[in-house]
Amino acid sequence: MSLISIHSSKGLDFDLVYLVGLDHIHARETSKQNLVSLVYVAMTRAKHRLVIPYVKETDLIKGIKGCLPGEGEHV
């Protein structure tokens, strides 16, 4: 198991990715679109399975819902 930041994960792929803490990201220092792009990068690091534990629906979460296959679908 590896615990790394999203920035460190660029260019790497993993069989299983847990993406935790999305409801704790705030758009203070960067634009909402940049954060959505960063979360998209993190999501695409998963080769086989992506797990996003339940998070409160924040503005950021609303912004990334369009990136998810079959919104609300559990694969």
Short mmCIF file of N, CA and C in Angstrom, two decimals:
data_model
loop_
_atom_site.label_atom_id
_atom_site.label_comp_id
_atom_site.label_asym_id
_atom_site.label_seq_id
_atom_site.Cartn_x
_atom_site.Cartn_y
_atom_site.Cartn_z
N MET A 1 0.85 -1.16 0.00
CA MET A 1 0.00 0.00 0.00
C MET A 1 0.90 1.23 0.00
N SER A 2 0.48 2.22 -0.76
CA SER A 2 1.19 3.50 -0.81
C SER A 2 0.21 4.62 -0.50
N LEU A 3 0.65 5.56 0.30
CA LEU A 3 -0.14 6.75 0.58
C LEU A 3 0.61 7.92 -0.04
N ILE A 4 0.03 8.49 -1.11
CA ILE A 4 0.70 9.57 -1.81
C ILE A 4 -0.29 10.68 -2.13
N SER A 5 0.23 11.84 -2.42
CA SER A 5 -0.63 12.96 -2.78
C SER A 5 -1.06 12.83 -4.24
N ILE A 6 -2.09 13.55 -4.59
CA ILE A 6 -2.55 13.54 -5.97
C ILE A 6 -1.45 14.06 -6.89
N HIS A 7 -0.76 15.10 -6.48
CA HIS A 7 0.32 15.65 -7.30
C HIS A 7 1.40 14.61 -7.57
N SER A 8 1.72 13.79 -6.58
CA SER A 8 2.75 12.76 -6.74
C SER A 8 2.30 11.62 -7.63
N SER A 9 1.00 11.46 -7.80
CA SER A 9 0.48 10.31 -8.54
C SER A 9 0.48 10.51 -10.05
N LYS A 10 0.73 11.72 -10.51
CA LYS A 10 0.70 11.98 -11.95
C LYS A 10 1.69 11.07 -12.67
N GLY A 11 1.20 10.43 -13.72
CA GLY A 11 2.03 9.54 -14.51
C GLY A 11 2.12 8.12 -13.98
N LEU A 12 1.52 7.85 -12.81
CA LEU A 12 1.54 6.51 -12.23
C LEU A 12 0.17 5.87 -12.37
N ASP A 13 0.13 4.54 -12.38
CA ASP A 13 -1.12 3.80 -12.40
C ASP A 13 -1.11 2.77 -11.28
N PHE A 14 -2.29 2.52 -10.72
CA PHE A 14 -2.43 1.56 -9.63
C PHE A 14 -3.64 0.68 -9.90
N ASP A 15 -3.58 -0.58 -9.48
CA ASP A 15 -4.72 -1.48 -9.66
C ASP A 15 -5.94 -1.00 -8.89
N LEU A 16 -5.73 -0.52 -7.69
CA LEU A 16 -6.81 -0.08 -6.81
C LEU A 16 -6.45 1.29 -6.24
N VAL A 17 -7.37 2.22 -6.32
CA VAL A 17 -7.16 3.57 -5.79
C VAL A 17 -8.31 3.92 -4.85
N TYR A 18 -7.97 4.31 -3.63
CA TYR A 18 -8.93 4.88 -2.69
C TYR A 18 -8.71 6.38 -2.72
N LEU A 19 -9.75 7.12 -3.03
CA LEU A 19 -9.67 8.57 -3.09
C LEU A 19 -10.48 9.12 -1.92
N VAL A 20 -9.78 9.48 -0.86
CA VAL A 20 -10.45 9.90 0.38
C VAL A 20 -10.25 11.38 0.64
N GLY A 21 -11.17 11.95 1.40
CA GLY A 21 -11.03 13.33 1.84
C GLY A 21 -11.48 14.38 0.84
N LEU A 22 -12.27 13.99 -0.15
CA LEU A 22 -12.70 14.98 -1.15
C LEU A 22 -13.55 16.09 -0.56
N ASP A 23 -14.23 15.80 0.53
CA ASP A 23 -15.06 16.84 1.15
C ASP A 23 -14.24 17.79 2.01
N HIS A 24 -12.92 17.59 2.06
CA HIS A 24 -12.04 18.48 2.82
C HIS A 24 -11.17 19.35 1.92
N ILE A 25 -11.39 19.27 0.61
CA ILE A 25 -10.65 20.11 -0.33
C ILE A 25 -11.41 21.42 -0.50
N HIS A 26 -10.71 22.52 -0.39
CA HIS A 26 -11.35 23.82 -0.53
C HIS A 26 -10.68 24.62 -1.63
N ALA A 27 -11.47 25.38 -2.35
CA ALA A 27 -10.97 26.17 -3.48
C ALA A 27 -10.49 27.54 -3.04
N ARG A 28 -9.60 27.58 -2.08
CA ARG A 28 -9.10 28.87 -1.60
C ARG A 28 -7.98 29.40 -2.48
N GLU A 29 -7.05 28.49 -2.84
CA GLU A 29 -5.86 28.94 -3.54
C GLU A 29 -5.89 28.73 -5.04
N THR A 30 -6.87 28.05 -5.54
CA THR A 30 -6.95 27.76 -6.96
C THR A 30 -8.41 27.76 -7.39
N SER A 31 -8.63 27.75 -8.68
CA SER A 31 -10.00 27.79 -9.17
C SER A 31 -10.68 26.43 -9.01
N LYS A 32 -11.98 26.47 -9.00
CA LYS A 32 -12.77 25.24 -8.89
C LYS A 32 -12.45 24.31 -10.07
N GLN A 33 -12.29 24.87 -11.26
CA GLN A 33 -11.98 24.06 -12.43
C GLN A 33 -10.63 23.36 -12.29
N ASN A 34 -9.65 24.03 -11.72
CA ASN A 34 -8.35 23.39 -11.49
C ASN A 34 -8.47 22.23 -10.49
N LEU A 35 -9.29 22.41 -9.48
CA LEU A 35 -9.50 21.33 -8.51
C LEU A 35 -10.20 20.15 -9.15
N VAL A 36 -11.21 20.42 -9.98
CA VAL A 36 -11.91 19.35 -10.69
C VAL A 36 -10.92 18.59 -11.57
N SER A 37 -10.03 19.30 -12.26
CA SER A 37 -9.02 18.66 -13.11
C SER A 37 -8.08 17.80 -12.27
N LEU A 38 -7.70 18.29 -11.11
CA LEU A 38 -6.80 17.55 -10.24
C LEU A 38 -7.47 16.27 -9.74
N VAL A 39 -8.72 16.35 -9.36
CA VAL A 39 -9.45 15.16 -8.91
C VAL A 39 -9.61 14.18 -10.07
N TYR A 40 -9.83 14.68 -11.27
CA TYR A 40 -9.92 13.81 -12.44
C TYR A 40 -8.61 13.03 -12.63
N VAL A 41 -7.49 13.71 -12.47
CA VAL A 41 -6.18 13.04 -12.55
C VAL A 41 -6.12 11.91 -11.54
N ALA A 42 -6.52 12.19 -10.31
CA ALA A 42 -6.49 11.17 -9.26
C ALA A 42 -7.39 9.98 -9.61
N MET A 43 -8.56 10.27 -10.14
CA MET A 43 -9.50 9.21 -10.50
C MET A 43 -8.95 8.32 -11.60
N THR A 44 -8.26 8.89 -12.54
CA THR A 44 -7.77 8.13 -13.68
C THR A 44 -6.49 7.35 -13.38
N ARG A 45 -5.99 7.42 -12.14
CA ARG A 45 -4.82 6.61 -11.76
C ARG A 45 -5.21 5.16 -11.54
N ALA A 46 -6.50 4.88 -11.37
CA ALA A 46 -6.98 3.51 -11.10
C ALA A 46 -7.07 2.72 -12.40
N LYS A 47 -6.34 1.59 -12.44
CA LYS A 47 -6.40 0.72 -13.62
C LYS A 47 -7.63 -0.17 -13.58
N HIS A 48 -8.00 -0.66 -12.39
CA HIS A 48 -9.09 -1.63 -12.29
C HIS A 48 -10.23 -1.18 -11.40
N ARG A 49 -9.91 -0.55 -10.29
CA ARG A 49 -10.98 -0.21 -9.35
C ARG A 49 -10.68 1.11 -8.66
N LEU A 50 -11.71 1.94 -8.59
CA LEU A 50 -11.64 3.23 -7.91
C LEU A 50 -12.68 3.23 -6.80
N VAL A 51 -12.25 3.54 -5.59
CA VAL A 51 -13.15 3.60 -4.44
C VAL A 51 -13.14 5.02 -3.91
N ILE A 52 -14.33 5.63 -3.87
CA ILE A 52 -14.49 6.96 -3.29
C ILE A 52 -15.50 6.81 -2.15
N PRO A 53 -15.00 6.81 -0.91
CA PRO A 53 -15.92 6.70 0.22
C PRO A 53 -16.93 7.85 0.22
N TYR A 54 -18.05 7.62 0.86
CA TYR A 54 -19.09 8.65 0.94
C TYR A 54 -18.52 9.96 1.45
N VAL A 55 -18.88 11.02 0.76
CA VAL A 55 -18.47 12.36 1.18
C VAL A 55 -19.68 13.27 1.14
N LYS A 56 -19.62 14.33 1.94
CA LYS A 56 -20.68 15.34 1.89
C LYS A 56 -20.67 15.98 0.51
N GLU A 57 -21.81 16.38 0.03
CA GLU A 57 -21.88 17.00 -1.29
C GLU A 57 -21.51 18.47 -1.20
N THR A 58 -20.26 18.75 -1.52
CA THR A 58 -19.76 20.12 -1.54
C THR A 58 -19.81 20.64 -2.98
N ASP A 59 -19.46 21.89 -3.19
CA ASP A 59 -19.43 22.43 -4.55
C ASP A 59 -18.45 21.66 -5.42
N LEU A 60 -17.31 21.25 -4.85
CA LEU A 60 -16.34 20.48 -5.61
C LEU A 60 -16.91 19.14 -6.04
N ILE A 61 -17.59 18.47 -5.13
CA ILE A 61 -18.19 17.17 -5.45
C ILE A 61 -19.22 17.33 -6.56
N LYS A 62 -20.02 18.36 -6.49
CA LYS A 62 -20.99 18.62 -7.56
C LYS A 62 -20.27 18.81 -8.90
N GLY A 63 -19.10 19.46 -8.86
CA GLY A 63 -18.34 19.71 -10.08
C GLY A 63 -17.74 18.47 -10.70
N ILE A 64 -17.42 17.44 -9.88
CA ILE A 64 -16.81 16.25 -10.45
C ILE A 64 -17.81 15.14 -10.77
N LYS A 65 -19.06 15.33 -10.40
CA LYS A 65 -20.06 14.29 -10.67
C LYS A 65 -20.13 13.94 -12.16
N GLY A 66 -19.92 14.90 -13.03
CA GLY A 66 -19.96 14.64 -14.46
C GLY A 66 -18.82 13.74 -14.93
N CYS A 67 -17.78 13.61 -14.14
CA CYS A 67 -16.63 12.76 -14.50
C CYS A 67 -16.88 11.29 -14.17
N LEU A 68 -17.87 11.02 -13.34
CA LEU A 68 -18.12 9.66 -12.89
C LEU A 68 -19.00 8.91 -13.88
N PRO A 69 -18.68 7.64 -14.18
CA PRO A 69 -19.54 6.84 -15.07
C PRO A 69 -20.85 6.54 -14.37
N GLY A 70 -21.97 6.81 -15.01
CA GLY A 70 -23.28 6.51 -14.46
C GLY A 70 -23.44 7.04 -13.07
N GLU A 71 -23.57 8.35 -12.93
CA GLU A 71 -23.61 9.03 -11.64
C GLU A 71 -24.34 8.19 -10.59
N GLY A 72 -23.65 7.96 -9.48
CA GLY A 72 -24.23 7.19 -8.38
C GLY A 72 -24.13 5.69 -8.59
N GLU A 73 -23.63 5.26 -9.72
CA GLU A 73 -23.53 3.83 -10.03
C GLU A 73 -22.36 3.23 -9.26
N HIS A 74 -22.57 2.07 -8.72
CA HIS A 74 -21.50 1.36 -8.01
C HIS A 74 -20.98 0.28 -8.92
N VAL A 75 -19.72 0.37 -9.28
CA VAL A 75 -19.12 -0.60 -10.21
C VAL A 75 -18.30 -1.59 -9.44
#
